[in-house]
Amino acid sequence: MTGDLFDHLGVQEKAAEEPVRLGEGAFIFPGMALPQAEALLDAARAIARKAPFRHLITPGGHRMSVAMTACGDWGWNSDRKGYRYTRTQPETGEAWPPIPDSFERLVRQATMAAGFSEAPLQSGLINLYRPGTRLSLHQDRDEEATDVPIVSVSLGVAATFLWGGLTRKDPMRRFRLSHGDVVVWGGPSRLVFHGVAPLARSTHPATGECRVNLTFRRVTR
Ligand code: MD3
Ligand code: FE
């Protein structure tokens, strides 16, 4: 009804703000982080001052196009010796900065909204995308606690997210992740193959040409 009334004005239908179930255990909450987006970005910038973004080298010797840093008890690292979580920044030996309260509140809110009981708060990874940055198809399985969901928050320039199945060959779906979108990936969806298509050259008022993605995990049991 209201959709019909407002469609011709280009106003978003209210339905667009309802959670969307992407698959078993996976939900997108469009715009859930919009009210605190600026505060989240400020907190991410403060983390990056203490733990600078860097381009990790994969075990295969490739420099990742995404720049990464982390907060919380565990940060993620990669080099020629392999992938692993570490309690300290390898470059300095210092602890990762703590997870800010603004991150923690949003993660708890999203976890509950998706119907999961345990919020993933051992590790908060921050991915920085510039035009052309991509993330090739992978599974997140370096965590012992794959029964706890991952929560992700997208900020800035929208990206095309690629979402497959439990094997590399499964067909892929693609959808947009826009500024303020929060996604919870739990249950069987926790282990699906996923990636991000090369970021288009575009700008967003909050981040310029960049996209910032936060992901929260439980790492150990
Ligand atoms: C689906 N990051 O950091 S966030 C990653 O946009 C990662 O930076 C992407 O994949 C990004 O590992 C995607 C959404 C996401 C995160 C973890 C998942 C989707 C997921 C784990 C399992 C299934
Ligand atoms: Fe991932």
mmCIF file of C-alpha atoms and ligand atoms in Angstrom:
data_model
loop_
_atom_site.group_PDB
_atom_site.id
_atom_site.type_symbol
_atom_site.label_atom_id
_atom_site.label_comp_id
_atom_site.label_asym_id
_atom_site.label_seq_id
_atom_site.Cartn_x
_atom_site.Cartn_y
_atom_site.Cartn_z
ATOM 1 C CA MET A 1 0.000 0.000 0.000
ATOM 2 C CA THR A 2 2.439 2.653 1.165
ATOM 3 C CA GLY A 3 4.876 1.151 -1.304
ATOM 4 C CA ASP A 4 2.521 2.023 -4.165
ATOM 5 C CA LEU A 5 1.964 5.510 -2.791
ATOM 6 C CA PHE A 6 5.638 6.346 -2.490
ATOM 7 C CA ASP A 7 7.169 4.367 -5.338
ATOM 8 C CA HIS A 8 6.754 7.194 -7.840
ATOM 9 C CA LEU A 9 8.567 9.575 -5.471
ATOM 10 C CA GLY A 10 11.561 7.241 -5.329
ATOM 11 C CA VAL A 11 11.143 6.817 -1.582
ATOM 12 C CA GLN A 12 12.399 3.503 -0.222
ATOM 13 C CA GLU A 13 9.659 1.149 0.846
ATOM 14 C CA LYS A 14 9.660 0.277 4.510
ATOM 15 C CA ALA A 15 10.036 -3.385 3.492
ATOM 16 C CA ALA A 16 13.611 -2.638 2.415
ATOM 17 C CA GLU A 17 14.553 -2.147 6.080
ATOM 18 C CA GLU A 18 13.214 -5.528 7.178
ATOM 19 C CA PRO A 19 15.777 -8.283 7.767
ATOM 20 C CA VAL A 20 16.413 -10.450 4.708
ATOM 21 C CA ARG A 21 17.190 -14.139 5.181
ATOM 22 C CA LEU A 22 20.020 -15.008 2.804
ATOM 23 C CA GLY A 23 20.158 -18.673 3.674
ATOM 24 C CA GLU A 24 20.012 -21.023 6.648
ATOM 25 C CA GLY A 25 21.369 -18.982 9.593
ATOM 26 C CA ALA A 26 22.349 -15.936 7.497
ATOM 27 C CA PHE A 27 20.534 -12.621 7.780
ATOM 28 C CA ILE A 28 21.139 -9.159 6.426
ATOM 29 C CA PHE A 29 19.896 -6.207 8.439
ATOM 30 C CA PRO A 30 19.806 -3.350 5.946
ATOM 31 C CA GLY A 31 20.966 -0.102 7.491
ATOM 32 C CA MET A 32 21.157 -1.433 11.073
ATOM 33 C CA ALA A 33 24.444 0.440 11.650
ATOM 34 C CA LEU A 34 23.376 3.709 10.016
ATOM 35 C CA PRO A 35 22.664 5.622 13.246
ATOM 36 C CA GLN A 36 26.181 5.000 14.580
ATOM 37 C CA ALA A 37 28.081 4.764 11.267
ATOM 38 C CA GLU A 38 30.165 7.907 11.865
ATOM 39 C CA ALA A 39 31.053 6.765 15.387
ATOM 40 C CA LEU A 40 32.059 3.328 14.056
ATOM 41 C CA LEU A 41 34.315 4.917 11.432
ATOM 42 C CA ASP A 42 35.890 7.209 14.032
ATOM 43 C CA ALA A 43 36.582 4.187 16.214
ATOM 44 C CA ALA A 44 38.050 2.278 13.253
ATOM 45 C CA ARG A 45 40.357 5.224 12.472
ATOM 46 C CA ALA A 46 41.510 5.309 16.112
ATOM 47 C CA ILE A 47 42.323 1.583 15.927
ATOM 48 C CA ALA A 48 44.280 2.106 12.695
ATOM 49 C CA ARG A 49 46.439 4.724 14.419
ATOM 50 C CA LYS A 50 47.492 2.118 17.006
ATOM 51 C CA ALA A 51 47.528 -0.873 14.650
ATOM 52 C CA PRO A 52 48.142 0.355 11.107
ATOM 53 C CA PHE A 53 46.472 -1.219 8.068
ATOM 54 C CA ARG A 54 48.803 -3.513 6.164
ATOM 55 C CA HIS A 55 48.613 -5.710 3.076
ATOM 56 C CA LEU A 56 49.240 -9.266 4.195
ATOM 57 C CA ILE A 57 51.153 -11.766 2.091
ATOM 58 C CA THR A 58 49.357 -15.047 1.449
ATOM 59 C CA PRO A 59 51.197 -18.337 2.034
ATOM 60 C CA GLY A 60 51.388 -18.536 -1.770
ATOM 61 C CA GLY A 61 53.365 -15.287 -1.809
ATOM 62 C CA HIS A 62 50.671 -12.932 -3.107
ATOM 63 C CA ARG A 63 50.136 -9.492 -1.565
ATOM 64 C CA MET A 64 46.460 -9.159 -0.667
ATOM 65 C CA SER A 65 44.753 -6.176 -2.294
ATOM 66 C CA VAL A 66 42.652 -5.566 0.813
ATOM 67 C CA ALA A 67 44.424 -3.755 3.676
ATOM 68 C CA MET A 68 43.699 -5.194 7.121
ATOM 69 C CA THR A 69 44.014 -4.471 10.793
ATOM 70 C CA ALA A 70 42.288 -5.793 13.902
ATOM 71 C CA CYS A 71 41.065 -5.166 17.423
ATOM 72 C CA GLY A 72 40.219 -7.449 20.317
ATOM 73 C CA ASP A 73 41.986 -10.437 21.852
ATOM 74 C CA TRP A 74 42.995 -11.885 18.488
ATOM 75 C CA GLY A 75 44.108 -10.383 15.182
ATOM 76 C CA TRP A 76 44.510 -12.222 11.918
ATOM 77 C CA ASN A 77 47.841 -12.593 10.139
ATOM 78 C CA SER A 78 49.253 -14.188 7.083
ATOM 79 C CA ASP A 79 52.726 -14.622 5.652
ATOM 80 C CA ARG A 80 54.760 -17.205 3.746
ATOM 81 C CA LYS A 81 54.523 -19.484 6.783
ATOM 82 C CA GLY A 82 50.709 -19.597 6.774
ATOM 83 C CA TYR A 83 47.529 -18.046 8.133
ATOM 84 C CA ARG A 84 46.954 -17.683 11.849
ATOM 85 C CA TYR A 85 45.426 -15.607 14.615
ATOM 86 C CA THR A 86 47.853 -13.828 16.953
ATOM 87 C CA ARG A 87 47.400 -12.104 20.285
ATOM 88 C CA THR A 88 49.842 -9.346 19.374
ATOM 89 C CA GLN A 89 50.715 -7.264 16.329
ATOM 90 C CA PRO A 90 53.570 -9.160 14.656
ATOM 91 C CA GLU A 91 55.296 -5.929 13.591
ATOM 92 C CA THR A 92 55.546 -4.433 17.112
ATOM 93 C CA GLY A 93 54.705 -7.140 19.633
ATOM 94 C CA GLU A 94 51.995 -4.879 21.076
ATOM 95 C CA ALA A 95 48.519 -6.116 21.917
ATOM 96 C CA TRP A 96 45.753 -5.361 19.444
ATOM 97 C CA PRO A 97 43.659 -2.353 20.487
ATOM 98 C CA PRO A 98 40.540 -3.359 22.442
ATOM 99 C CA ILE A 99 37.150 -3.727 20.748
ATOM 100 C CA PRO A 100 35.429 -0.337 21.200
ATOM 101 C CA ASP A 101 32.100 -0.233 23.073
ATOM 102 C CA SER A 102 30.360 1.071 19.932
ATOM 103 C CA PHE A 103 31.409 -2.093 18.050
ATOM 104 C CA GLU A 104 30.433 -4.378 20.912
ATOM 105 C CA ARG A 105 26.934 -2.920 21.296
ATOM 106 C CA LEU A 106 26.191 -3.334 17.593
ATOM 107 C CA VAL A 107 27.533 -6.901 17.512
ATOM 108 C CA ARG A 108 25.315 -7.859 20.467
ATOM 109 C CA GLN A 109 22.281 -6.211 18.867
ATOM 110 C CA ALA A 110 22.819 -7.999 15.526
ATOM 111 C CA THR A 111 23.534 -11.385 17.140
ATOM 112 C CA MET A 112 20.299 -11.232 19.123
ATOM 113 C CA ALA A 113 18.277 -9.999 16.147
ATOM 114 C CA ALA A 114 19.426 -13.049 14.168
ATOM 115 C CA GLY A 115 18.394 -15.383 16.992
ATOM 116 C CA PHE A 116 21.872 -16.479 18.134
ATOM 117 C CA SER A 117 22.831 -16.529 21.806
ATOM 118 C CA GLU A 118 26.571 -15.907 21.749
ATOM 119 C CA ALA A 119 28.009 -12.684 20.327
ATOM 120 C CA PRO A 120 31.365 -13.108 18.529
ATOM 121 C CA LEU A 121 33.644 -10.691 20.376
ATOM 122 C CA GLN A 122 37.108 -12.244 20.538
ATOM 123 C CA SER A 123 38.281 -10.635 17.309
ATOM 124 C CA GLY A 124 37.249 -7.620 15.259
ATOM 125 C CA LEU A 125 38.930 -7.555 11.851
ATOM 126 C CA ILE A 126 38.874 -4.359 9.798
ATOM 127 C CA ASN A 127 39.189 -4.591 6.019
ATOM 128 C CA LEU A 128 39.916 -1.506 3.912
ATOM 129 C CA TYR A 129 38.950 -1.501 0.221
ATOM 130 C CA ARG A 130 39.968 1.048 -2.418
ATOM 131 C CA PRO A 131 38.858 1.095 -6.056
ATOM 132 C CA GLY A 132 39.818 -2.260 -7.592
ATOM 133 C CA THR A 133 40.368 -4.021 -4.239
ATOM 134 C CA ARG A 134 38.882 -7.487 -4.189
ATOM 135 C CA LEU A 135 38.718 -10.506 -1.936
ATOM 136 C CA SER A 136 38.911 -13.816 -3.731
ATOM 137 C CA LEU A 137 36.641 -16.728 -2.939
ATOM 138 C CA HIS A 138 37.444 -18.303 0.433
ATOM 139 C CA GLN A 139 36.040 -19.941 3.550
ATOM 140 C CA ASP A 140 36.616 -18.587 7.057
ATOM 141 C CA ARG A 141 37.760 -21.663 8.922
ATOM 142 C CA ASP A 142 40.813 -20.573 10.913
ATOM 143 C CA GLU A 143 38.560 -20.241 13.959
ATOM 144 C CA GLU A 144 37.921 -23.155 16.351
ATOM 145 C CA ALA A 145 34.503 -21.742 17.200
ATOM 146 C CA THR A 146 32.605 -22.238 13.958
ATOM 147 C CA ASP A 147 29.392 -22.767 15.950
ATOM 148 C CA VAL A 148 29.367 -19.043 16.816
ATOM 149 C CA PRO A 149 28.220 -16.742 13.990
ATOM 150 C CA ILE A 150 30.310 -14.064 12.278
ATOM 151 C CA VAL A 151 28.884 -10.545 12.294
ATOM 152 C CA SER A 152 29.910 -8.132 9.522
ATOM 153 C CA VAL A 153 29.332 -4.397 9.134
ATOM 154 C CA SER A 154 29.727 -2.597 5.797
ATOM 155 C CA LEU A 155 30.617 1.112 5.720
ATOM 156 C CA GLY A 156 31.218 3.530 2.852
ATOM 157 C CA VAL A 157 31.216 2.609 -0.840
ATOM 158 C CA ALA A 158 28.892 -0.331 -1.596
ATOM 159 C CA ALA A 159 30.428 -3.615 -2.751
ATOM 160 C CA THR A 160 29.189 -6.647 -4.641
ATOM 161 C CA PHE A 161 29.400 -9.590 -2.307
ATOM 162 C CA LEU A 162 29.743 -13.089 -3.771
ATOM 163 C CA TRP A 163 28.115 -15.879 -1.872
ATOM 164 C CA GLY A 164 28.438 -19.532 -2.823
ATOM 165 C CA GLY A 165 27.917 -22.822 -1.057
ATOM 166 C CA LEU A 166 29.872 -25.353 0.950
ATOM 167 C CA THR A 167 32.035 -26.354 -2.009
ATOM 168 C CA ARG A 168 34.041 -24.129 -4.328
ATOM 169 C CA LYS A 169 31.975 -25.288 -7.299
ATOM 170 C CA ASP A 170 28.579 -24.363 -5.905
ATOM 171 C CA PRO A 171 26.759 -21.646 -7.842
ATOM 172 C CA MET A 172 27.320 -18.093 -6.619
ATOM 173 C CA ARG A 173 24.749 -15.496 -5.747
ATOM 174 C CA ARG A 174 25.728 -11.855 -5.666
ATOM 175 C CA PHE A 175 24.243 -8.987 -3.720
ATOM 176 C CA ARG A 176 25.115 -5.457 -2.706
ATOM 177 C CA LEU A 177 26.429 -4.601 0.737
ATOM 178 C CA SER A 178 25.825 -0.895 1.356
ATOM 179 C CA HIS A 179 26.801 1.646 3.980
ATOM 180 C CA GLY A 180 25.298 0.622 7.322
ATOM 181 C CA ASP A 181 24.345 -2.929 6.365
ATOM 182 C CA VAL A 182 24.946 -5.571 9.032
ATOM 183 C CA VAL A 183 25.063 -9.299 8.220
ATOM 184 C CA VAL A 184 25.051 -12.265 10.597
ATOM 185 C CA TRP A 185 26.455 -15.528 9.200
ATOM 186 C CA GLY A 186 25.726 -18.484 11.444
ATOM 187 C CA GLY A 187 24.602 -22.080 11.365
ATOM 188 C CA PRO A 188 25.453 -23.847 8.096
ATOM 189 C CA SER A 189 26.090 -20.477 6.397
ATOM 190 C CA ARG A 190 29.115 -19.926 8.630
ATOM 191 C CA LEU A 191 31.280 -22.086 6.367
ATOM 192 C CA VAL A 192 30.118 -21.094 2.891
ATOM 193 C CA PHE A 193 32.567 -19.850 0.265
ATOM 194 C CA HIS A 194 32.381 -16.101 -0.207
ATOM 195 C CA GLY A 195 34.290 -13.154 -1.664
ATOM 196 C CA VAL A 196 34.040 -9.535 -2.739
ATOM 197 C CA ALA A 197 34.109 -8.361 -6.401
ATOM 198 C CA PRO A 198 36.604 -5.586 -7.296
ATOM 199 C CA LEU A 199 35.386 -2.352 -5.719
ATOM 200 C CA ALA A 200 34.032 0.126 -8.252
ATOM 201 C CA ARG A 201 35.506 3.623 -8.405
ATOM 202 C CA SER A 202 32.847 5.589 -6.605
ATOM 203 C CA THR A 203 32.600 7.875 -3.605
ATOM 204 C CA HIS A 204 30.657 7.918 -0.373
ATOM 205 C CA PRO A 205 30.340 10.999 1.861
ATOM 206 C CA ALA A 206 31.526 9.076 4.936
ATOM 207 C CA THR A 207 34.622 7.402 3.457
ATOM 208 C CA GLY A 208 35.544 8.973 0.101
ATOM 209 C CA GLU A 209 36.570 6.236 -2.354
ATOM 210 C CA CYS A 210 36.887 3.595 0.360
ATOM 211 C CA ARG A 211 34.858 0.762 1.738
ATOM 212 C CA VAL A 212 35.467 -0.351 5.320
ATOM 213 C CA ASN A 213 34.259 -3.743 6.489
ATOM 214 C CA LEU A 214 34.245 -4.913 10.095
ATOM 215 C CA THR A 215 33.965 -8.634 10.902
ATOM 216 C CA PHE A 216 33.604 -10.074 14.375
ATOM 217 C CA ARG A 217 34.420 -13.640 15.374
ATOM 218 C CA ARG A 218 34.905 -16.011 18.214
ATOM 219 C CA VAL A 219 38.293 -17.610 17.560
ATOM 220 C CA THR A 220 38.999 -20.108 20.371
ATOM 221 C CA ARG A 221 36.822 -22.512 22.319
HETATM 222 C C1 MD3 B 1 30.031 -15.530 4.948
HETATM 223 N N1 MD3 B 1 35.233 -10.150 4.474
HETATM 224 O O1 MD3 B 1 37.070 -10.799 6.318
HETATM 225 S S1 MD3 B 1 32.188 -9.647 5.076
HETATM 226 C C2 MD3 B 1 36.559 -11.735 5.659
HETATM 227 O O2 MD3 B 1 33.478 -7.602 2.875
HETATM 228 C C3 MD3 B 1 35.562 -11.418 4.618
HETATM 229 O O3 MD3 B 1 35.434 -7.657 3.761
HETATM 230 C C4 MD3 B 1 34.345 -9.702 3.442
HETATM 231 O O4 MD3 B 1 35.117 -12.289 3.950
HETATM 232 C C5 MD3 B 1 34.418 -8.205 3.357
HETATM 233 O O5 MD3 B 1 36.827 -12.922 5.846
HETATM 234 C C6 MD3 B 1 32.970 -10.199 3.614
HETATM 235 C C7 MD3 B 1 30.950 -10.798 5.134
HETATM 236 C C8 MD3 B 1 31.324 -12.165 5.566
HETATM 237 C C9 MD3 B 1 32.281 -12.407 6.508
HETATM 238 C C10 MD3 B 1 32.497 -13.704 6.926
HETATM 239 C C11 MD3 B 1 31.751 -14.754 6.405
HETATM 240 C C12 MD3 B 1 30.594 -13.203 5.049
HETATM 241 C C13 MD3 B 1 30.796 -14.475 5.454
HETATM 242 C C14 MD3 B 1 31.927 -16.083 6.833
HETATM 243 C C15 MD3 B 1 31.155 -17.085 6.328
HETATM 244 C C16 MD3 B 1 30.205 -16.811 5.376
HETATM 245 FE FE FE B 2 35.626 -14.190 4.806
#
